[in-house]
Every structure is written in structure tokens, then in C-alpha cells.
C-alpha positions as a LaTeX table, in Angstrom:
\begin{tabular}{lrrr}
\hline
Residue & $x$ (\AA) & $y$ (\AA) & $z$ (\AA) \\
\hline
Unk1 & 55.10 & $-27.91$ & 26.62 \\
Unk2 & 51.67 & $-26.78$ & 25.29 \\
Unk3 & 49.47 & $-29.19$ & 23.13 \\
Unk4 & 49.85 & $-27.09$ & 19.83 \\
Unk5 & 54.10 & $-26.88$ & 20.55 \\
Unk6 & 53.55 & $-31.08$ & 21.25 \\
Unk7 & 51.86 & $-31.06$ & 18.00 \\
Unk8 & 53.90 & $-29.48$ & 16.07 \\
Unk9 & 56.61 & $-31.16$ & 17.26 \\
Unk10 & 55.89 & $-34.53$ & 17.48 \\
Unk11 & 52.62 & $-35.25$ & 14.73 \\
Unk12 & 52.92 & $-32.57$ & 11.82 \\
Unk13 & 55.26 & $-34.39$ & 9.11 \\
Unk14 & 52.65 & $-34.97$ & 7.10 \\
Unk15 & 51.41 & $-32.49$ & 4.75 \\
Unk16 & 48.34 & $-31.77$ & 1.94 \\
Unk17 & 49.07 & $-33.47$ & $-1.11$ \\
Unk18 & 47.14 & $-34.18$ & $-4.00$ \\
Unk19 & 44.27 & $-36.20$ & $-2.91$ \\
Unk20 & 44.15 & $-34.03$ & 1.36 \\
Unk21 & 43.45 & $-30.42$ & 0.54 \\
Unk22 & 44.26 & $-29.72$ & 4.37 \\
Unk23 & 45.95 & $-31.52$ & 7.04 \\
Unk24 & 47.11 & $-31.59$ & 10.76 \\
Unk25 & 46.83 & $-27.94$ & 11.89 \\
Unk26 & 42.66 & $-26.58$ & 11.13 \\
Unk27 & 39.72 & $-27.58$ & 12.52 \\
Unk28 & 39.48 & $-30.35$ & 10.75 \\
Unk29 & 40.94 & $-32.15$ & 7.18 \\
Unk30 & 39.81 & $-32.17$ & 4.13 \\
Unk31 & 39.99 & $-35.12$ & 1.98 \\
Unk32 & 39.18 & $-36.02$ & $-2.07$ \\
Unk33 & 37.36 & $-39.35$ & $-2.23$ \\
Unk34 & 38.55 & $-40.92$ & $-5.49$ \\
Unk35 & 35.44 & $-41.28$ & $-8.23$ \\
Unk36 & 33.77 & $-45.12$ & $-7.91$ \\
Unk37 & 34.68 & $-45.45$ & $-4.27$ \\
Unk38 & 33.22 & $-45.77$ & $-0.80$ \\
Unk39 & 34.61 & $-44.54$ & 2.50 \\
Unk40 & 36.23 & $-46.64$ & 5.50 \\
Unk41 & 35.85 & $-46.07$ & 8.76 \\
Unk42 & 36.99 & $-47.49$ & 12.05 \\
Unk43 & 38.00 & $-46.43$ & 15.31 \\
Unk44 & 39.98 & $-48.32$ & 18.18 \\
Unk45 & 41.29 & $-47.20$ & 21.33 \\
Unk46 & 44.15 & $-48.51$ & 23.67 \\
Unk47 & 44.54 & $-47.80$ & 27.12 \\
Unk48 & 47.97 & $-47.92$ & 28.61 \\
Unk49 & 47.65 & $-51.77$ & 31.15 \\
Unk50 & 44.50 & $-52.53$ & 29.83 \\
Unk51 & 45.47 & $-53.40$ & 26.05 \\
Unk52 & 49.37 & $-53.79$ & 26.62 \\
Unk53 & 51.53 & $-54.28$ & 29.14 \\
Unk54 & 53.28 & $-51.54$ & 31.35 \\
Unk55 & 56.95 & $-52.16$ & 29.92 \\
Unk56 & 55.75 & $-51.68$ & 26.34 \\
Unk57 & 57.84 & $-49.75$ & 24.20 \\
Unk58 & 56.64 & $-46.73$ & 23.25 \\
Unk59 & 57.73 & $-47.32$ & 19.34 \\
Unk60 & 55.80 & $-50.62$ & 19.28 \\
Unk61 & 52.72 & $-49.22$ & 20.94 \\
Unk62 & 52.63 & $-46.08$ & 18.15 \\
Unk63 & 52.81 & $-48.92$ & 16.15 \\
Unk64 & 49.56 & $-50.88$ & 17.50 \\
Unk65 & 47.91 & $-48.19$ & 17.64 \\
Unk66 & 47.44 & $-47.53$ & 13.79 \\
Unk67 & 48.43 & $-51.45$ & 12.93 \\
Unk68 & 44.93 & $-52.90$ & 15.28 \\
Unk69 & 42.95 & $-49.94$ & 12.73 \\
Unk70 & 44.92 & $-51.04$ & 9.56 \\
Unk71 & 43.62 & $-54.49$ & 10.87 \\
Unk72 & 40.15 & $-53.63$ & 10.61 \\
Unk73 & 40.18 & $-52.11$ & 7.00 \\
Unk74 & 41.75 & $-55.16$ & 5.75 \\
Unk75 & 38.78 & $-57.26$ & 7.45 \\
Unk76 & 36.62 & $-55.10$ & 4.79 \\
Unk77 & 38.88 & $-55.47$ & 2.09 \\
Unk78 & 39.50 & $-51.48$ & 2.27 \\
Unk79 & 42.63 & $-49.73$ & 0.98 \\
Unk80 & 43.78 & $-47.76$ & 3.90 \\
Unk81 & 44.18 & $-43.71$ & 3.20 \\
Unk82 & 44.77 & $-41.40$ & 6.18 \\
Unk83 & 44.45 & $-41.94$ & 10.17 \\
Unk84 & 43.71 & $-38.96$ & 12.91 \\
Unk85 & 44.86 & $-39.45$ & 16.36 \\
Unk86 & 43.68 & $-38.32$ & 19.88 \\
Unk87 & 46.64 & $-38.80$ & 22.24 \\
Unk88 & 45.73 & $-38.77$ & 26.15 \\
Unk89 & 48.43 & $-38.65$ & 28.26 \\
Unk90 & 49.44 & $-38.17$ & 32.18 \\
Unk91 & 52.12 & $-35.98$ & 31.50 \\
Unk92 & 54.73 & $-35.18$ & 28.90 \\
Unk93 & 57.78 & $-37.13$ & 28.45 \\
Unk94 & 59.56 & $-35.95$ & 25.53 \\
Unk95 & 61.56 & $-39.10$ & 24.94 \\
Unk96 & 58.50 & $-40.66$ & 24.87 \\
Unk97 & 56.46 & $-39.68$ & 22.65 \\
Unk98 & 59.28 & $-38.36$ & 20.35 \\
Unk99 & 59.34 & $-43.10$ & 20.21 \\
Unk100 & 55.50 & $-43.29$ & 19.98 \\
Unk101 & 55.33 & $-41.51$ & 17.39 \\
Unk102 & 58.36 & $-42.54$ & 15.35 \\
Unk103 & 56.36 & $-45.77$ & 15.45 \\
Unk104 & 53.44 & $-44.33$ & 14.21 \\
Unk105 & 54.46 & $-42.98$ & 11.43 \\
Unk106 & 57.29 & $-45.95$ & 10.32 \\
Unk107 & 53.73 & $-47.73$ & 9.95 \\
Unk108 & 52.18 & $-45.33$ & 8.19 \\
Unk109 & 55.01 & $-45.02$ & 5.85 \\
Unk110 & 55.09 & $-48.19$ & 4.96 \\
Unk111 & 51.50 & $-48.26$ & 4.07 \\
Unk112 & 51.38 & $-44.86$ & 2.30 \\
Unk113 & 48.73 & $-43.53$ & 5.53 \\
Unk114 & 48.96 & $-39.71$ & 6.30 \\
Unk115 & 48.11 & $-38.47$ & 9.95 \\
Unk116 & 45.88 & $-35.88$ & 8.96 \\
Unk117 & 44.31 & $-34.41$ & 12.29 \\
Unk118 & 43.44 & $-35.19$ & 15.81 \\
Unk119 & 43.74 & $-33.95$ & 19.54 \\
Unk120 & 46.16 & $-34.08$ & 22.32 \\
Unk121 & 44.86 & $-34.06$ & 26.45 \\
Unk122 & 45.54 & $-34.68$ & 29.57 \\
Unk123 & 44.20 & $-37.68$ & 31.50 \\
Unk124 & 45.31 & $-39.82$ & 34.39 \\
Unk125 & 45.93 & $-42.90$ & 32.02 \\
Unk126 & 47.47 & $-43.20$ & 28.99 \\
Unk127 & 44.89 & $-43.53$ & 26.12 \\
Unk128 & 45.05 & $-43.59$ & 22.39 \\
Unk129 & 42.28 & $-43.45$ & 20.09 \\
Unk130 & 43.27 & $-43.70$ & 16.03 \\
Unk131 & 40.57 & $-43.28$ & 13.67 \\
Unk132 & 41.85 & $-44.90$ & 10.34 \\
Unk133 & 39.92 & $-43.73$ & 6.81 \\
Unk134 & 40.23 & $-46.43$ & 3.54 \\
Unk135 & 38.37 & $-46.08$ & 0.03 \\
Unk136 & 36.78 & $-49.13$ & $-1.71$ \\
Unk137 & 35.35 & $-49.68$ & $-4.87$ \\
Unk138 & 31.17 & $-49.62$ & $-4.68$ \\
Unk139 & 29.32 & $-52.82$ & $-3.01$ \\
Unk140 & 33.05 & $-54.47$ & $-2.85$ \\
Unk141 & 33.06 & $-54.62$ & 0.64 \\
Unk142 & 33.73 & $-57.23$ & 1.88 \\
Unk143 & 31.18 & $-58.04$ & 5.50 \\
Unk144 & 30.79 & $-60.55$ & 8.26 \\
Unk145 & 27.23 & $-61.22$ & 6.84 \\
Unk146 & 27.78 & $-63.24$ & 3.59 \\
Unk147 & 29.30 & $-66.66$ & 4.89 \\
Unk148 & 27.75 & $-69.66$ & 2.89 \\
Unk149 & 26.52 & $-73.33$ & 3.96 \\
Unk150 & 29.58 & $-75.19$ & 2.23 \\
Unk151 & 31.94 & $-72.04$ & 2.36 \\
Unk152 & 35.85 & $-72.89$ & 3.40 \\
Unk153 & 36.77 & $-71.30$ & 6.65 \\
Unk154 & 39.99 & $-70.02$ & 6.52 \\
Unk155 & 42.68 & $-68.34$ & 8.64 \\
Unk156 & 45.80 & $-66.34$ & 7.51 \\
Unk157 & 49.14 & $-66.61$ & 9.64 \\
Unk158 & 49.82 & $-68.37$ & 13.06 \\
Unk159 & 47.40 & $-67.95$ & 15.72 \\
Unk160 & 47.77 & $-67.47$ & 19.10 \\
Unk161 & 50.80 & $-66.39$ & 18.97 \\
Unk162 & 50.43 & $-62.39$ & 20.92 \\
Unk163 & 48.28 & $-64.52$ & 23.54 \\
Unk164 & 50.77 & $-67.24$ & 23.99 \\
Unk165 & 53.55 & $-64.08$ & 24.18 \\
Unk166 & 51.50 & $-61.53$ & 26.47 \\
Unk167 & 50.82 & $-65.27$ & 29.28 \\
Unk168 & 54.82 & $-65.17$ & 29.40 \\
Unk169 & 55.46 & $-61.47$ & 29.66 \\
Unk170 & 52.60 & $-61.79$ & 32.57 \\
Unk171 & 54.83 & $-64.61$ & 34.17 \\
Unk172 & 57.96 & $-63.05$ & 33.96 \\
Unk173 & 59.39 & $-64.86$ & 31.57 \\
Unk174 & 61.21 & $-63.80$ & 28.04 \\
Unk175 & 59.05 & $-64.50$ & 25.53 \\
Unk176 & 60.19 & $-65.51$ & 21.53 \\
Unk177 & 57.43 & $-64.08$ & 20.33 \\
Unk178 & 56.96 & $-60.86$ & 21.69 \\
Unk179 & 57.01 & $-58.93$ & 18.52 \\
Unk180 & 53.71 & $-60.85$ & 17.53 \\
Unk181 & 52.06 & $-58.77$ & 20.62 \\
Unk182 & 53.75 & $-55.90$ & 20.22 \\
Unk183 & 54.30 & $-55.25$ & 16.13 \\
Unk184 & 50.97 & $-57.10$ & 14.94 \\
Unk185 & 51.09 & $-56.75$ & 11.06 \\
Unk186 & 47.80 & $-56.08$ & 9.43 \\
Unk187 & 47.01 & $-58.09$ & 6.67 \\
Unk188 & 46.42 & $-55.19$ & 3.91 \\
Unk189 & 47.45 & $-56.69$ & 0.48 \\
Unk190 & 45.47 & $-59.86$ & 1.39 \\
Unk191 & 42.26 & $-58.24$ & 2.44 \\
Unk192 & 42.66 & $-56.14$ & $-0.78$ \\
Unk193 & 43.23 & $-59.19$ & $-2.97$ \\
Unk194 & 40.38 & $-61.14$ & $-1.52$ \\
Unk195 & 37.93 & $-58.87$ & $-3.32$ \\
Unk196 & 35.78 & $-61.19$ & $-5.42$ \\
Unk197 & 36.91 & $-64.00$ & $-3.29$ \\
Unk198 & 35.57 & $-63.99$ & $-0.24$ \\
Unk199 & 32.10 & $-64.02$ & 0.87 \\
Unk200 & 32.30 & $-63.06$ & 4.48 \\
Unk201 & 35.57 & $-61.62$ & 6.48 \\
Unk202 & 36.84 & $-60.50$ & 10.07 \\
Unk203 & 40.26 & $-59.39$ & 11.57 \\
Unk204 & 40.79 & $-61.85$ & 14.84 \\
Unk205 & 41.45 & $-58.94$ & 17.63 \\
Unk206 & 39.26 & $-60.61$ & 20.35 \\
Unk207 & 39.95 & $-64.98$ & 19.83 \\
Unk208 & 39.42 & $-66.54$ & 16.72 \\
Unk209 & 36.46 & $-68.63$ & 18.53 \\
Unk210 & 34.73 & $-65.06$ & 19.21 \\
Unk211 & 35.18 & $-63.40$ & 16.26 \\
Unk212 & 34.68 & $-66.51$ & 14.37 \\
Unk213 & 31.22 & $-66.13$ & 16.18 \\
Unk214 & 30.22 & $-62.59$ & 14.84 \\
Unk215 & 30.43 & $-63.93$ & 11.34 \\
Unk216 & 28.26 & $-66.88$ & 11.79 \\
Unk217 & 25.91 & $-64.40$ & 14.22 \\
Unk218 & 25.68 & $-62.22$ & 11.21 \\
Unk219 & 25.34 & $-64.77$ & 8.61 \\
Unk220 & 22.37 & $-67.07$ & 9.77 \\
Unk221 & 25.05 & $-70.30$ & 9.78 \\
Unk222 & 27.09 & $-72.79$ & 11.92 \\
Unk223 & 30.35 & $-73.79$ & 11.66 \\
Unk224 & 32.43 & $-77.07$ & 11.80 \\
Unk225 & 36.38 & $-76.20$ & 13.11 \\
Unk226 & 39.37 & $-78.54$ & 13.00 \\
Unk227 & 41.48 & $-77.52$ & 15.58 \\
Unk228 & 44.17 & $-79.91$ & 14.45 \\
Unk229 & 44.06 & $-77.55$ & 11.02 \\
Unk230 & 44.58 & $-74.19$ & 12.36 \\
Unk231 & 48.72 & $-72.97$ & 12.24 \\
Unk232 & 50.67 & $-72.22$ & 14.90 \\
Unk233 & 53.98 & $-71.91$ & 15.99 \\
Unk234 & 56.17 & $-74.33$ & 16.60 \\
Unk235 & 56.11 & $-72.90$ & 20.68 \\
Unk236 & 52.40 & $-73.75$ & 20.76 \\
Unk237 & 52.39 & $-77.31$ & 19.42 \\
Unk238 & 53.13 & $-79.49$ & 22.20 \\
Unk239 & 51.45 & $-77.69$ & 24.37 \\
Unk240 & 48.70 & $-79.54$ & 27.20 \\
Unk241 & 45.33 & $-79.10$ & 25.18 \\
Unk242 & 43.95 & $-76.80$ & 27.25 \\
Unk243 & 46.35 & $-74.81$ & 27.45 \\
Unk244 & 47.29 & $-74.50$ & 23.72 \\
Unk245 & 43.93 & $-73.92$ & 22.74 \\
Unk246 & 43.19 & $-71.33$ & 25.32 \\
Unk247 & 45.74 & $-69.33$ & 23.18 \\
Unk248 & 44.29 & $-70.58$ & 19.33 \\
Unk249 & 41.10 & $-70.49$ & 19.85 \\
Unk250 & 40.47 & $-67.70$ & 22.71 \\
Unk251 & 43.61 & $-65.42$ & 23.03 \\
Unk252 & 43.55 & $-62.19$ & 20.84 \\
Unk253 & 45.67 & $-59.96$ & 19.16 \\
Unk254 & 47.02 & $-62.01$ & 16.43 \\
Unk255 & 45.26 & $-59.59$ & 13.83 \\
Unk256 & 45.06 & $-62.21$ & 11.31 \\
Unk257 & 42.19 & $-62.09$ & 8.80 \\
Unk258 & 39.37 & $-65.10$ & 8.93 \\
Unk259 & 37.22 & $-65.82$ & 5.98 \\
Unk260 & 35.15 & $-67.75$ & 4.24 \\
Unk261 & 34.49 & $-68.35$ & 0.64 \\
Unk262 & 33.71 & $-71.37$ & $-1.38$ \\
Unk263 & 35.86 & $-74.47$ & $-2.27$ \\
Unk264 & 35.79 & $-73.27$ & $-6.31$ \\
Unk265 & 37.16 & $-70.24$ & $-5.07$ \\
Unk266 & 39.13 & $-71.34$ & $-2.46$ \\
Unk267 & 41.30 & $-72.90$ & $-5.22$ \\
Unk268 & 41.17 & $-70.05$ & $-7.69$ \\
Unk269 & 42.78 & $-67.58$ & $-4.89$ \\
Unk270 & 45.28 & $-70.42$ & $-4.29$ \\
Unk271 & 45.90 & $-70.84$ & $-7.70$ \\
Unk272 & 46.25 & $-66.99$ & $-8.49$ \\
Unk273 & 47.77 & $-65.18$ & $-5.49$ \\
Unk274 & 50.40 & $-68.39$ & $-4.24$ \\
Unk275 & 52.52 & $-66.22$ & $-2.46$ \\
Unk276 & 49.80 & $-65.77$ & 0.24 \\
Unk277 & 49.57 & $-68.20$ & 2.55 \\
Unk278 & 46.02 & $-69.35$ & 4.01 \\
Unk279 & 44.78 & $-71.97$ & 6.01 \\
Unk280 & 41.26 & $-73.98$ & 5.29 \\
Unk281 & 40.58 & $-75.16$ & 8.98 \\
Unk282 & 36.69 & $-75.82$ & 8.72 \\
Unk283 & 33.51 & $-75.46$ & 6.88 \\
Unk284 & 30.55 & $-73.39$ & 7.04 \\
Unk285 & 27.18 & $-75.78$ & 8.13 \\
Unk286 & 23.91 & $-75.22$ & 8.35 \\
Unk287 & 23.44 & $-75.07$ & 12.36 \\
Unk288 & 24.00 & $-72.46$ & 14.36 \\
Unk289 & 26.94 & $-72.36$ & 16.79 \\
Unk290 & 30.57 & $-73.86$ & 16.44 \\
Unk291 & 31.41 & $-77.17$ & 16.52 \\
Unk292 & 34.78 & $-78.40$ & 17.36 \\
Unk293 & 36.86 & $-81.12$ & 16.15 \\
Unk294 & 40.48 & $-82.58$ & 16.90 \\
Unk295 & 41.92 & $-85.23$ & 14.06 \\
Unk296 & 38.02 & $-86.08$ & 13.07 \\
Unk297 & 37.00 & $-86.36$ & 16.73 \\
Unk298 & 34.30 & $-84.48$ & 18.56 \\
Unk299 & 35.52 & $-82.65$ & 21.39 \\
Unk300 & 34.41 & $-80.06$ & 23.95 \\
Unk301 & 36.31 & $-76.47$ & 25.00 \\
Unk302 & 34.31 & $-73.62$ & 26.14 \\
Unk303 & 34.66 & $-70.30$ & 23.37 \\
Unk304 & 35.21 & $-67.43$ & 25.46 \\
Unk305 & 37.67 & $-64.45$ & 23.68 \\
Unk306 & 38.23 & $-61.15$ & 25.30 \\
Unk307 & 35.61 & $-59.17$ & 27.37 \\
Unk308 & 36.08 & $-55.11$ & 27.71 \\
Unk309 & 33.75 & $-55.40$ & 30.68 \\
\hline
\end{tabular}
């Protein structure tokens, strides 16, 4: 099959509407940006055994793909618009990427995101690279540089979850929470809502103890963590220490948002948006670095989250 018959095939159901003059099939799309808004952007790329596992569906990995971007908008408090989509592949397998993207557009769908454009190649490995486009009011967005001495740091959802899943899948073993690694939900309406609320903010892709780190890196502070604070499953609990907190603090994937804001605000957004649920699990100091608690006691664990190289 040629690249334009794969195309139009698999990737052209959406169209131009009101707000994308052109779409998937010119050079490139052309899109209105809405009056009193900035633009989005963010890129991420997954290579097939690198950032999931061989036996992978090919529905949940059209899925990651745009959910991991979707991810990253939310960290900015973005409203997520349109995505293009360079697809490398080894060969074509029709049942396979009729799957792919049938999960990349159920995602979309549900997030009213158009694929607008892209490319298609050949290459030994498979490799996809979604660029994802969100509008945001002016200055509203929300960065990893404004954390606060005094802020709440907080956490949304169970982490370590996809880290605790991908160590079984690696072992062999069935895991209960596979979906977590493989159908990561990005945390859209709460990045949106936390607008006004939050003074720094960052998706957890990489370990919450790393990315964590880029915020305080950014922001000139330190932070104070209670690890016996931060949710988890029920799986992860009893857990050895080590082992568990391998997974909460440096596993990845869980594509969770983590924020800070202050303790007025803190209980404004609790008081106003109850049907989210987030997790205060430390405080913003003063010195630089992360220090780590368990039940009010001091304790030692070595912050490394995922390395590309």
C-alpha cells in the first residue's frame, strides 16, 4: 500500500470545520486561533520496546500516543484542540494499524481533538511522534516556575501504578493494573479547572521524584514530601519499602498532574470543584532539594526517574 492510500485509509476522518480551514491532505493545516488566546504546543515520541512493551495492543498504544501529549497540555492548564501525527513503521500490517488508529481517534473523540496533518515512513522500528496543539487564555498558563515557600504539594490519582504494572508484565506475570500502563488518562478538566489555582504544575511521565524536581529546579525552592501521604493502590501498599517506593516515587507513566498552590487555595479548589480528587502530600520549603519523610520520620531513598540515555 502507498503512504497517501495508508492515509487515506487509515487517518483522514477528520475534516475542516469551523475553527480548521484545512486538514489532513495539503501541505500543511490551517487553523483559527480563538480571539484572547495563546497557542499550545508539545511533542512526544514513542518507540515501539523502548516506551512500551512488545505485546502492546495496537488500540492502547494509538491511545498513548495522543493521551502522554493530552498529558502535557493539562500540565499547562491548556484546552487541547487538534494533534498531527508522524507514523514510522517497519512494514504495513493492515490489521494493525486499522487498531492503532481506532485508538487514536476513540481518544480524540472523547476529547473533541481533530488529527489534522502529519507523515507516514518507513523505518526499522516502530516510532510515533504526535504533536498535540491547545489554546489558553493570555498569561493563564499555568508553568513549573511559580511554586511558593509554604505552597501545598499535591498529586492527582494513584501513583505508581503503570510502573508497578509494566515490573509484572516484565516478569511474566498478569498484571491488575495493566490498563494504568497502557490507557493512561490525561487529566484535562483538572488542569483546565486549576486556572487561578495553582501556582506551579507538571504531568508525572518520568517519576514523581524527577519531575517533582523540575518544578523546584525552575522555581528557586525545596520541598518537604510525605511519602506516607501520597495514594496508591491497594496492590502497592504492603509492599517492602524499597520496593513500593521505587514505583511512587521513581516509576513513570502514571500521567497524573503535580502541583502546588497555597493552603487558602488549596481549600477554595476543594471547596469548589469536590468531585476532583487531590492529594496534599508535602510542602514547598525554602531549601533546595527534596526531603523525604515516612509518618513524620526522616528517611533516605535515592530520586532517580527515567533516563532516555
Amino acid at each position: 500500500m502507498s503512504e497517501f492510500s495508508l492515509i487515506a485509509q487509515h487517518f483522514s476522518r477528520h475534516q475542516a470545520t469551523n475553527d480548521i480551514a484545512i486538514s489532513v491532505g495539503d501541505d500543511c493545516a490551517v487553523v483559527d486561533v480563538p480571539v484572547g488566546h495563546q497557542l499550545v504546543i508539545c511533542t512526544d515520541t514513542m518507540v515501539a520496546n523502548r516506551h512500551y512493551p512488545s505485546d502492546t495492543p495496537a488500540h492502547a498504544i494509538g491511545h498513548k500516543a495522543v493521551a502522554v501529549n493530552l498529558s502535557d497540555l493539562s500540565a499547562m492548564g491548556a484546552t487541547p484542540h487538534s494533534i498531527t501525527l508522524a507514523l514510522s513503521l517497519p512494514s504495513y500490517d493492515e490489521a494493525w494499524v486499522a487498531d492503532f488508529a481506532d485508538g487514536l481517534y476513540a481518544i480524540c473523540d472523547r476529547y473533541g481533538v481533530k488529527l489534522i496533518g502529519g507523515d507516514t515512513t518507513y523505518a526499522p522500528t516502530t516510532a510515533i511522534s504526535v504533536t498535540a496543539v491547545g489554546y489558553i487564555p493570555k498569561h493563564q498558563a499555568i508553568t513549573r516556575h511559580g511554586a511558593m515557600v509554604d505552597d501545598v504539594i499535591c498529586v492527582s490519582g494513584h501513583i505508581g501504578s503503570a510502573s508497578f504494572a509494566l515490573s509484572q508484565i516484565l516478569q511474566n506475570q498478569p498484571s491488575q493494573l495493566r490498563d494504568k500502563l497502557d490507557y493512561p488518562e490525561p487529566q484535562v478538566a483538572l488542569g483546565q479547572a486549576l486556572r487561578g489555582y495553582a501556582h506551579s504544575m507538571i504531568d508525572i511521565s518520568d517519576g514523581l521524584g524527577q519531575d517533582l524536581g523540575h518544578i523546584l529546579a525552575a522555581s528557586g525552592v525545596g520541598a518537604r514530601l510525605d511519602l506516607d501521604k501520597i495514594p496508591c493502590h491497594t496492590l502497592l501498599e504492603h509492599l517492602p519499602f524499597a520496593q513500593k517506593y521505587q514505583h511512587i516515587i521513581n516509576g513513570g507513566d502514571d500521567y497524573q498532574l503535580c502541583f502546588t498552590m497555597n493552603k487558602e487555595k488549596f481549600d477554595q479548589f476543594q471547596a469548589n470543584f469536590p468531585h476532583f480528587s487531590i492529594h496534599a502530600i508535602g510542602e514547598i520549603v525554602a531549601d533546595g532539594g527534596v526531603q523525604l519523610f515516612e509518618h513524620g520520620q526522616a528517611v533516605a531513598f535515592d530520586i532517580k526517574g527515567f533516563e532516555h540515555f
